[in-house]
């Protein structure tokens, strides 16, 4: 099932977007209006760290967190969140699908994370970890078919853990537009989606869905042909969402 609209806890209707629409939003932001990729990644990572802390609760300082990070923008957001957690003394480890293949922004995030004294693990080292919560930042909305290689191994490991899973933007392995899973995928306890909700998030695998403000101004959405209410977030940077399926419009 897909949703064309989600509703916040304040009753504000928020349009859902497909993968192609989200790509256009990112393009307009990065190439025409701003914010740039590094700013959006930082905002995403900070919001994700706050979500992880809220998920764990009072035992956050002693609960092991394992961040599963891909080589693209989604992974960069996860690495950024790990740094914010490490800066506060949390027990966090980042596992990378491809340490040598990181794109520039995630590579920069990894450098700062290492400067914070953060732990890094390979896919092969995952079996030795005992997480209290798993942070899923492997693929995001850029899924192109069934996950393969290290990404698949990482997803399968995460799916086997009997702990909460917090996914960034879209649970890895779930198609952001259709909600379908062409192969291995994660079932999130909660998903923190970015900028606007994705049409494919009206599925059980997404868990509880919330929306993060990553600093994209209304002009970006206007140029991308999407009308959004400016009051979505109000005084907050994260808001819970409920889907309204296309059949219920």
PDB file of C-alpha atoms in Angstrom:
ATOM      1  CA  UNK A   1       0.000   0.000   0.000  1.00  0.00           C
ATOM      2  CA  UNK A   2       1.163   3.552  -0.665  1.00  0.00           C
ATOM      3  CA  UNK A   3       0.155   6.856   0.885  1.00  0.00           C
ATOM      4  CA  UNK A   4      -0.139  10.158  -0.948  1.00  0.00           C
ATOM      5  CA  UNK A   5      -0.588  12.074   2.301  1.00  0.00           C
ATOM      6  CA  UNK A   6       0.556  11.766   5.894  1.00  0.00           C
ATOM      7  CA  UNK A   7      -0.851  13.669   8.878  1.00  0.00           C
ATOM      8  CA  UNK A   8       1.085  15.055  11.832  1.00  0.00           C
ATOM      9  CA  UNK A   9      -0.023  14.751  15.442  1.00  0.00           C
ATOM     10  CA  UNK A  10      -1.297  18.343  15.098  1.00  0.00           C
ATOM     11  CA  UNK A  11      -3.562  17.334  12.214  1.00  0.00           C
ATOM     12  CA  UNK A  12      -1.460  18.985   9.489  1.00  0.00           C
ATOM     13  CA  UNK A  13      -1.566  17.169   6.176  1.00  0.00           C
ATOM     14  CA  UNK A  14       1.857  16.545   4.608  1.00  0.00           C
ATOM     15  CA  UNK A  15       2.247  15.409   0.980  1.00  0.00           C
ATOM     16  CA  UNK A  16       4.178  12.197   0.353  1.00  0.00           C
ATOM     17  CA  UNK A  17       6.691  12.008  -2.483  1.00  0.00           C
ATOM     18  CA  UNK A  18       8.068   9.325  -4.762  1.00  0.00           C
ATOM     19  CA  UNK A  19      11.734   8.560  -5.239  1.00  0.00           C
ATOM     20  CA  UNK A  20      11.880  10.671  -8.394  1.00  0.00           C
ATOM     21  CA  UNK A  21      10.218  13.622  -6.691  1.00  0.00           C
ATOM     22  CA  UNK A  22      12.681  13.391  -3.799  1.00  0.00           C
ATOM     23  CA  UNK A  23      15.604  13.301  -6.218  1.00  0.00           C
ATOM     24  CA  UNK A  24      14.309  16.510  -7.781  1.00  0.00           C
ATOM     25  CA  UNK A  25      13.928  18.146  -4.367  1.00  0.00           C
ATOM     26  CA  UNK A  26      17.532  17.252  -3.534  1.00  0.00           C
ATOM     27  CA  UNK A  27      18.713  18.522  -6.930  1.00  0.00           C
ATOM     28  CA  UNK A  28      16.970  21.874  -6.571  1.00  0.00           C
ATOM     29  CA  UNK A  29      18.308  22.314  -3.047  1.00  0.00           C
ATOM     30  CA  UNK A  30      21.899  21.416  -3.928  1.00  0.00           C
ATOM     31  CA  UNK A  31      22.136  23.092  -7.337  1.00  0.00           C
ATOM     32  CA  UNK A  32      19.812  26.097  -7.081  1.00  0.00           C
ATOM     33  CA  UNK A  33      18.625  27.223  -3.655  1.00  0.00           C
ATOM     34  CA  UNK A  34      20.383  25.427  -0.816  1.00  0.00           C
ATOM     35  CA  UNK A  35      21.041  24.112   1.728  1.00  0.00           C
ATOM     36  CA  UNK A  36      24.022  22.155   0.434  1.00  0.00           C
ATOM     37  CA  UNK A  37      24.490  18.418   0.926  1.00  0.00           C
ATOM     38  CA  UNK A  38      26.755  18.795   3.957  1.00  0.00           C
ATOM     39  CA  UNK A  39      24.232  21.020   5.743  1.00  0.00           C
ATOM     40  CA  UNK A  40      21.343  18.655   5.045  1.00  0.00           C
ATOM     41  CA  UNK A  41      23.403  15.651   6.133  1.00  0.00           C
ATOM     42  CA  UNK A  42      24.340  17.361   9.396  1.00  0.00           C
ATOM     43  CA  UNK A  43      20.703  18.226  10.109  1.00  0.00           C
ATOM     44  CA  UNK A  44      19.628  14.666   9.295  1.00  0.00           C
ATOM     45  CA  UNK A  45      22.314  13.167  11.509  1.00  0.00           C
ATOM     46  CA  UNK A  46      21.527  15.380  14.482  1.00  0.00           C
ATOM     47  CA  UNK A  47      17.830  14.544  14.251  1.00  0.00           C
ATOM     48  CA  UNK A  48      18.655  10.864  13.948  1.00  0.00           C
ATOM     49  CA  UNK A  49      20.850  10.995  17.050  1.00  0.00           C
ATOM     50  CA  UNK A  50      18.013  12.613  18.991  1.00  0.00           C
ATOM     51  CA  UNK A  51      15.657   9.884  17.796  1.00  0.00           C
ATOM     52  CA  UNK A  52      18.065   7.172  18.917  1.00  0.00           C
ATOM     53  CA  UNK A  53      18.454   8.780  22.354  1.00  0.00           C
ATOM     54  CA  UNK A  54      14.676   9.014  22.713  1.00  0.00           C
ATOM     55  CA  UNK A  55      14.315   5.372  21.651  1.00  0.00           C
ATOM     56  CA  UNK A  56      16.788   4.135  24.257  1.00  0.00           C
ATOM     57  CA  UNK A  57      15.699   6.408  27.078  1.00  0.00           C
ATOM     58  CA  UNK A  58      17.437   6.670  30.433  1.00  0.00           C
ATOM     59  CA  UNK A  59      19.994   3.934  29.706  1.00  0.00           C
ATOM     60  CA  UNK A  60      21.364   5.634  26.581  1.00  0.00           C
ATOM     61  CA  UNK A  61      24.882   6.055  27.979  1.00  0.00           C
ATOM     62  CA  UNK A  62      25.338   2.314  28.602  1.00  0.00           C
ATOM     63  CA  UNK A  63      23.345   0.832  25.710  1.00  0.00           C
ATOM     64  CA  UNK A  64      25.507  -0.289  22.751  1.00  0.00           C
ATOM     65  CA  UNK A  65      24.450   1.321  19.470  1.00  0.00           C
ATOM     66  CA  UNK A  66      25.467  -0.154  16.127  1.00  0.00           C
ATOM     67  CA  UNK A  67      25.062   2.110  13.107  1.00  0.00           C
ATOM     68  CA  UNK A  68      24.875   0.279   9.775  1.00  0.00           C
ATOM     69  CA  UNK A  69      26.155   2.754   7.187  1.00  0.00           C
ATOM     70  CA  UNK A  70      26.187   2.554   3.412  1.00  0.00           C
ATOM     71  CA  UNK A  71      28.572   4.475   1.172  1.00  0.00           C
ATOM     72  CA  UNK A  72      26.148   7.213   0.041  1.00  0.00           C
ATOM     73  CA  UNK A  73      24.154  10.027   1.579  1.00  0.00           C
ATOM     74  CA  UNK A  74      22.069   7.795   3.845  1.00  0.00           C
ATOM     75  CA  UNK A  75      25.236   6.311   5.298  1.00  0.00           C
ATOM     76  CA  UNK A  76      26.635   9.804   5.809  1.00  0.00           C
ATOM     77  CA  UNK A  77      23.614  10.735   7.897  1.00  0.00           C
ATOM     78  CA  UNK A  78      24.123   7.618  10.001  1.00  0.00           C
ATOM     79  CA  UNK A  79      27.819   8.376  10.522  1.00  0.00           C
ATOM     80  CA  UNK A  80      26.938  11.939  11.509  1.00  0.00           C
ATOM     81  CA  UNK A  81      24.427  10.626  14.070  1.00  0.00           C
ATOM     82  CA  UNK A  82      27.081   8.278  15.447  1.00  0.00           C
ATOM     83  CA  UNK A  83      29.426  11.228  15.978  1.00  0.00           C
ATOM     84  CA  UNK A  84      26.784  13.150  17.929  1.00  0.00           C
ATOM     85  CA  UNK A  85      26.257  10.060  20.091  1.00  0.00           C
ATOM     86  CA  UNK A  86      30.000   9.520  20.559  1.00  0.00           C
ATOM     87  CA  UNK A  87      30.426  13.170  21.551  1.00  0.00           C
ATOM     88  CA  UNK A  88      28.068  12.496  24.463  1.00  0.00           C
ATOM     89  CA  UNK A  89      29.856   9.364  25.598  1.00  0.00           C
ATOM     90  CA  UNK A  90      27.445   6.845  24.126  1.00  0.00           C
ATOM     91  CA  UNK A  91      28.735   3.362  23.260  1.00  0.00           C
ATOM     92  CA  UNK A  92      28.503   3.509  19.463  1.00  0.00           C
ATOM     93  CA  UNK A  93      30.063   1.554  16.621  1.00  0.00           C
ATOM     94  CA  UNK A  94      29.743   2.338  12.905  1.00  0.00           C
ATOM     95  CA  UNK A  95      29.805  -0.634  10.536  1.00  0.00           C
ATOM     96  CA  UNK A  96      30.587   0.328   6.930  1.00  0.00           C
ATOM     97  CA  UNK A  97      29.519  -1.549   3.808  1.00  0.00           C
ATOM     98  CA  UNK A  98      32.421  -0.157   1.779  1.00  0.00           C
ATOM     99  CA  UNK A  99      35.025   1.865   3.710  1.00  0.00           C
ATOM    100  CA  UNK A 100      37.038   2.610   0.557  1.00  0.00           C
ATOM    101  CA  UNK A 101      34.015   3.513  -1.554  1.00  0.00           C
ATOM    102  CA  UNK A 102      32.478   6.320   0.491  1.00  0.00           C
ATOM    103  CA  UNK A 103      31.300   9.302  -1.511  1.00  0.00           C
ATOM    104  CA  UNK A 104      32.828  12.677  -0.479  1.00  0.00           C
ATOM    105  CA  UNK A 105      30.255  13.822   2.089  1.00  0.00           C
ATOM    106  CA  UNK A 106      30.117  10.522   4.021  1.00  0.00           C
ATOM    107  CA  UNK A 107      33.919  10.335   3.832  1.00  0.00           C
ATOM    108  CA  UNK A 108      34.125  13.744   5.475  1.00  0.00           C
ATOM    109  CA  UNK A 109      31.624  12.648   8.140  1.00  0.00           C
ATOM    110  CA  UNK A 110      33.708   9.548   8.837  1.00  0.00           C
ATOM    111  CA  UNK A 111      36.811  11.680   9.352  1.00  0.00           C
ATOM    112  CA  UNK A 112      35.051  13.835  11.920  1.00  0.00           C
ATOM    113  CA  UNK A 113      33.565  10.747  13.585  1.00  0.00           C
ATOM    114  CA  UNK A 114      37.027   9.214  13.917  1.00  0.00           C
ATOM    115  CA  UNK A 115      38.135  12.499  15.488  1.00  0.00           C
ATOM    116  CA  UNK A 116      35.457  11.993  18.122  1.00  0.00           C
ATOM    117  CA  UNK A 117      37.040   8.646  19.007  1.00  0.00           C
ATOM    118  CA  UNK A 118      34.253   6.606  17.426  1.00  0.00           C
ATOM    119  CA  UNK A 119      34.601   2.883  16.829  1.00  0.00           C
ATOM    120  CA  UNK A 120      34.471   1.505  13.268  1.00  0.00           C
ATOM    121  CA  UNK A 121      33.790  -2.096  12.254  1.00  0.00           C
ATOM    122  CA  UNK A 122      33.659  -4.038   9.009  1.00  0.00           C
ATOM    123  CA  UNK A 123      30.800  -6.238   7.866  1.00  0.00           C
ATOM    124  CA  UNK A 124      32.860  -9.275   8.877  1.00  0.00           C
ATOM    125  CA  UNK A 125      33.112  -7.970  12.435  1.00  0.00           C
ATOM    126  CA  UNK A 126      29.366  -7.592  12.955  1.00  0.00           C
ATOM    127  CA  UNK A 127      28.948 -11.084  14.413  1.00  0.00           C
ATOM    128  CA  UNK A 128      31.060 -10.061  17.390  1.00  0.00           C
ATOM    129  CA  UNK A 129      28.812  -7.116  18.278  1.00  0.00           C
ATOM    130  CA  UNK A 130      25.895  -7.184  20.729  1.00  0.00           C
ATOM    131  CA  UNK A 131      23.778  -4.083  20.079  1.00  0.00           C
ATOM    132  CA  UNK A 132      21.070  -2.672  22.266  1.00  0.00           C
ATOM    133  CA  UNK A 133      19.716  -0.759  19.276  1.00  0.00           C
ATOM    134  CA  UNK A 134      20.492  -0.895  15.550  1.00  0.00           C
ATOM    135  CA  UNK A 135      20.543   2.273  13.444  1.00  0.00           C
ATOM    136  CA  UNK A 136      19.805   1.535   9.800  1.00  0.00           C
ATOM    137  CA  UNK A 137      21.524   3.946   7.393  1.00  0.00           C
ATOM    138  CA  UNK A 138      22.445   1.501   4.637  1.00  0.00           C
ATOM    139  CA  UNK A 139      20.434   2.501   1.572  1.00  0.00           C
ATOM    140  CA  UNK A 140      17.625   5.035   2.097  1.00  0.00           C
ATOM    141  CA  UNK A 141      15.471   6.103  -0.845  1.00  0.00           C
ATOM    142  CA  UNK A 142      18.018   5.143  -3.522  1.00  0.00           C
ATOM    143  CA  UNK A 143      17.204   1.411  -3.597  1.00  0.00           C
ATOM    144  CA  UNK A 144      17.700  -0.075  -7.052  1.00  0.00           C
ATOM    145  CA  UNK A 145      16.619  -3.716  -6.869  1.00  0.00           C
ATOM    146  CA  UNK A 146      17.395  -6.355  -4.265  1.00  0.00           C
ATOM    147  CA  UNK A 147      20.336  -5.460  -1.986  1.00  0.00           C
ATOM    148  CA  UNK A 148      23.541  -7.295  -2.836  1.00  0.00           C
ATOM    149  CA  UNK A 149      26.963  -7.976  -1.377  1.00  0.00           C
ATOM    150  CA  UNK A 150      27.965  -6.207   1.817  1.00  0.00           C
ATOM    151  CA  UNK A 151      24.704  -4.238   1.957  1.00  0.00           C
ATOM    152  CA  UNK A 152      22.688  -7.453   1.896  1.00  0.00           C
ATOM    153  CA  UNK A 153      24.888  -9.062   4.563  1.00  0.00           C
ATOM    154  CA  UNK A 154      24.515  -6.000   6.758  1.00  0.00           C
ATOM    155  CA  UNK A 155      20.738  -5.905   6.322  1.00  0.00           C
ATOM    156  CA  UNK A 156      20.417  -9.609   7.106  1.00  0.00           C
ATOM    157  CA  UNK A 157      22.527  -9.184  10.240  1.00  0.00           C
ATOM    158  CA  UNK A 158      20.398  -6.252  11.389  1.00  0.00           C
ATOM    159  CA  UNK A 159      17.189  -8.170  10.722  1.00  0.00           C
ATOM    160  CA  UNK A 160      18.400 -11.011  12.949  1.00  0.00           C
ATOM    161  CA  UNK A 161      18.940  -8.781  16.007  1.00  0.00           C
ATOM    162  CA  UNK A 162      16.206  -8.878  18.655  1.00  0.00           C
ATOM    163  CA  UNK A 163      16.536  -5.161  19.424  1.00  0.00           C
ATOM    164  CA  UNK A 164      14.858  -1.943  18.223  1.00  0.00           C
ATOM    165  CA  UNK A 165      15.799  -0.797  14.724  1.00  0.00           C
ATOM    166  CA  UNK A 166      15.741   2.922  13.873  1.00  0.00           C
ATOM    167  CA  UNK A 167      15.829   3.496  10.105  1.00  0.00           C
ATOM    168  CA  UNK A 168      16.924   6.716   8.439  1.00  0.00           C
ATOM    169  CA  UNK A 169      14.531   7.935   5.722  1.00  0.00           C
ATOM    170  CA  UNK A 170      13.379   4.478   4.522  1.00  0.00           C
ATOM    171  CA  UNK A 171      14.043   0.996   5.964  1.00  0.00           C
ATOM    172  CA  UNK A 172      16.867  -0.469   3.899  1.00  0.00           C
ATOM    173  CA  UNK A 173      15.561  -2.852   1.259  1.00  0.00           C
ATOM    174  CA  UNK A 174      12.133  -1.184   1.069  1.00  0.00           C
ATOM    175  CA  UNK A 175      11.278   0.676  -2.143  1.00  0.00           C
ATOM    176  CA  UNK A 176      10.592   4.303  -1.175  1.00  0.00           C
ATOM    177  CA  UNK A 177       7.887   4.709  -3.814  1.00  0.00           C
ATOM    178  CA  UNK A 178       5.991   1.397  -3.693  1.00  0.00           C
ATOM    179  CA  UNK A 179       6.759   0.043  -0.228  1.00  0.00           C
ATOM    180  CA  UNK A 180       7.714  -3.291  -1.782  1.00  0.00           C
ATOM    181  CA  UNK A 181      10.755  -5.329  -0.767  1.00  0.00           C
ATOM    182  CA  UNK A 182      12.510  -6.959  -3.744  1.00  0.00           C
ATOM    183  CA  UNK A 183      14.926  -8.831  -1.467  1.00  0.00           C
ATOM    184  CA  UNK A 184      16.452  -8.644   1.986  1.00  0.00           C
ATOM    185  CA  UNK A 185      15.084  -5.771   4.041  1.00  0.00           C
ATOM    186  CA  UNK A 186      14.882  -4.405   7.551  1.00  0.00           C
ATOM    187  CA  UNK A 187      11.753  -4.051   9.651  1.00  0.00           C
ATOM    188  CA  UNK A 188      12.110  -0.828  11.604  1.00  0.00           C
ATOM    189  CA  UNK A 189      10.703  -0.116  15.027  1.00  0.00           C
ATOM    190  CA  UNK A 190      10.607   3.440  13.780  1.00  0.00           C
ATOM    191  CA  UNK A 191      11.620   5.339  10.678  1.00  0.00           C
ATOM    192  CA  UNK A 192      12.861   8.921  10.705  1.00  0.00           C
ATOM    193  CA  UNK A 193      12.112  10.122   7.193  1.00  0.00           C
ATOM    194  CA  UNK A 194      13.699  13.277   5.814  1.00  0.00           C
ATOM    195  CA  UNK A 195      12.247  16.455   4.268  1.00  0.00           C
ATOM    196  CA  UNK A 196       8.941  14.857   3.216  1.00  0.00           C
ATOM    197  CA  UNK A 197       7.509  11.364   3.806  1.00  0.00           C
ATOM    198  CA  UNK A 198       7.874   8.818   1.031  1.00  0.00           C
ATOM    199  CA  UNK A 199       4.813   7.202  -0.548  1.00  0.00           C
ATOM    200  CA  UNK A 200       6.116   3.704   0.270  1.00  0.00           C
ATOM    201  CA  UNK A 201       6.245   4.260   4.025  1.00  0.00           C
ATOM    202  CA  UNK A 202       2.661   3.080   4.543  1.00  0.00           C
ATOM    203  CA  UNK A 203       3.935  -0.437   5.310  1.00  0.00           C
ATOM    204  CA  UNK A 204       4.446  -2.434   8.498  1.00  0.00           C
ATOM    205  CA  UNK A 205       8.213  -2.570   7.897  1.00  0.00           C
ATOM    206  CA  UNK A 206       8.444   1.197   8.483  1.00  0.00           C
ATOM    207  CA  UNK A 207       7.207   0.950  12.073  1.00  0.00           C
ATOM    208  CA  UNK A 208       6.303   4.291  13.640  1.00  0.00           C
ATOM    209  CA  UNK A 209       7.115   7.067  11.162  1.00  0.00           C
ATOM    210  CA  UNK A 210       8.317  10.538  12.061  1.00  0.00           C
ATOM    211  CA  UNK A 211       9.475  13.409   9.869  1.00  0.00           C
ATOM    212  CA  UNK A 212      12.699  15.388  10.300  1.00  0.00           C
ATOM    213  CA  UNK A 213      13.272  18.996   9.266  1.00  0.00           C
ATOM    214  CA  UNK A 214      16.630  19.104   7.451  1.00  0.00           C
ATOM    215  CA  UNK A 215      16.465  22.806   6.616  1.00  0.00           C
ATOM    216  CA  UNK A 216      14.957  22.763   3.127  1.00  0.00           C
ATOM    217  CA  UNK A 217      13.131  26.076   2.488  1.00  0.00           C
ATOM    218  CA  UNK A 218       9.656  26.278   0.895  1.00  0.00           C
ATOM    219  CA  UNK A 219      11.125  27.711  -2.330  1.00  0.00           C
ATOM    220  CA  UNK A 220      12.820  24.387  -3.042  1.00  0.00           C
ATOM    221  CA  UNK A 221       9.515  22.543  -2.864  1.00  0.00           C
ATOM    222  CA  UNK A 222       7.816  25.205  -4.962  1.00  0.00           C
ATOM    223  CA  UNK A 223      10.405  24.816  -7.730  1.00  0.00           C
ATOM    224  CA  UNK A 224       9.984  21.050  -7.541  1.00  0.00           C
ATOM    225  CA  UNK A 225       6.227  21.464  -8.065  1.00  0.00           C
ATOM    226  CA  UNK A 226       5.163  20.455  -4.553  1.00  0.00           C
ATOM    227  CA  UNK A 227       2.927  22.553  -2.312  1.00  0.00           C
ATOM    228  CA  UNK A 228       3.671  22.166   1.393  1.00  0.00           C
ATOM    229  CA  UNK A 229       2.180  23.833   4.483  1.00  0.00           C
ATOM    230  CA  UNK A 230       4.813  26.010   6.181  1.00  0.00           C
ATOM    231  CA  UNK A 231       3.511  25.081   9.631  1.00  0.00           C
ATOM    232  CA  UNK A 232       4.496  21.393   9.467  1.00  0.00           C
ATOM    233  CA  UNK A 233       7.092  21.603  12.236  1.00  0.00           C
ATOM    234  CA  UNK A 234       6.112  24.647  14.263  1.00  0.00           C
ATOM    235  CA  UNK A 235       8.520  24.788  17.216  1.00  0.00           C
ATOM    236  CA  UNK A 236       9.860  21.277  16.618  1.00  0.00           C
ATOM    237  CA  UNK A 237      12.392  19.655  14.291  1.00  0.00           C
ATOM    238  CA  UNK A 238      10.770  16.192  14.366  1.00  0.00           C
ATOM    239  CA  UNK A 239       7.072  15.362  14.175  1.00  0.00           C
ATOM    240  CA  UNK A 240       5.240  12.016  14.243  1.00  0.00           C
ATOM    241  CA  UNK A 241       3.220  11.053  11.173  1.00  0.00           C
ATOM    242  CA  UNK A 242       0.309   8.795  10.342  1.00  0.00           C
ATOM    243  CA  UNK A 243      -0.365   7.727   6.734  1.00  0.00           C
ATOM    244  CA  UNK A 244      -3.529   8.386   4.787  1.00  0.00           C
ATOM    245  CA  UNK A 245      -3.642   5.804   2.002  1.00  0.00           C
ATOM    246  CA  UNK A 246      -4.570   6.853  -1.531  1.00  0.00           C
ATOM    247  CA  UNK A 247      -7.793   4.883  -1.186  1.00  0.00           C
ATOM    248  CA  UNK A 248      -8.800   7.001   1.811  1.00  0.00           C
ATOM    249  CA  UNK A 249      -8.349  10.412   0.221  1.00  0.00           C
TER     250      UNK A 249
END
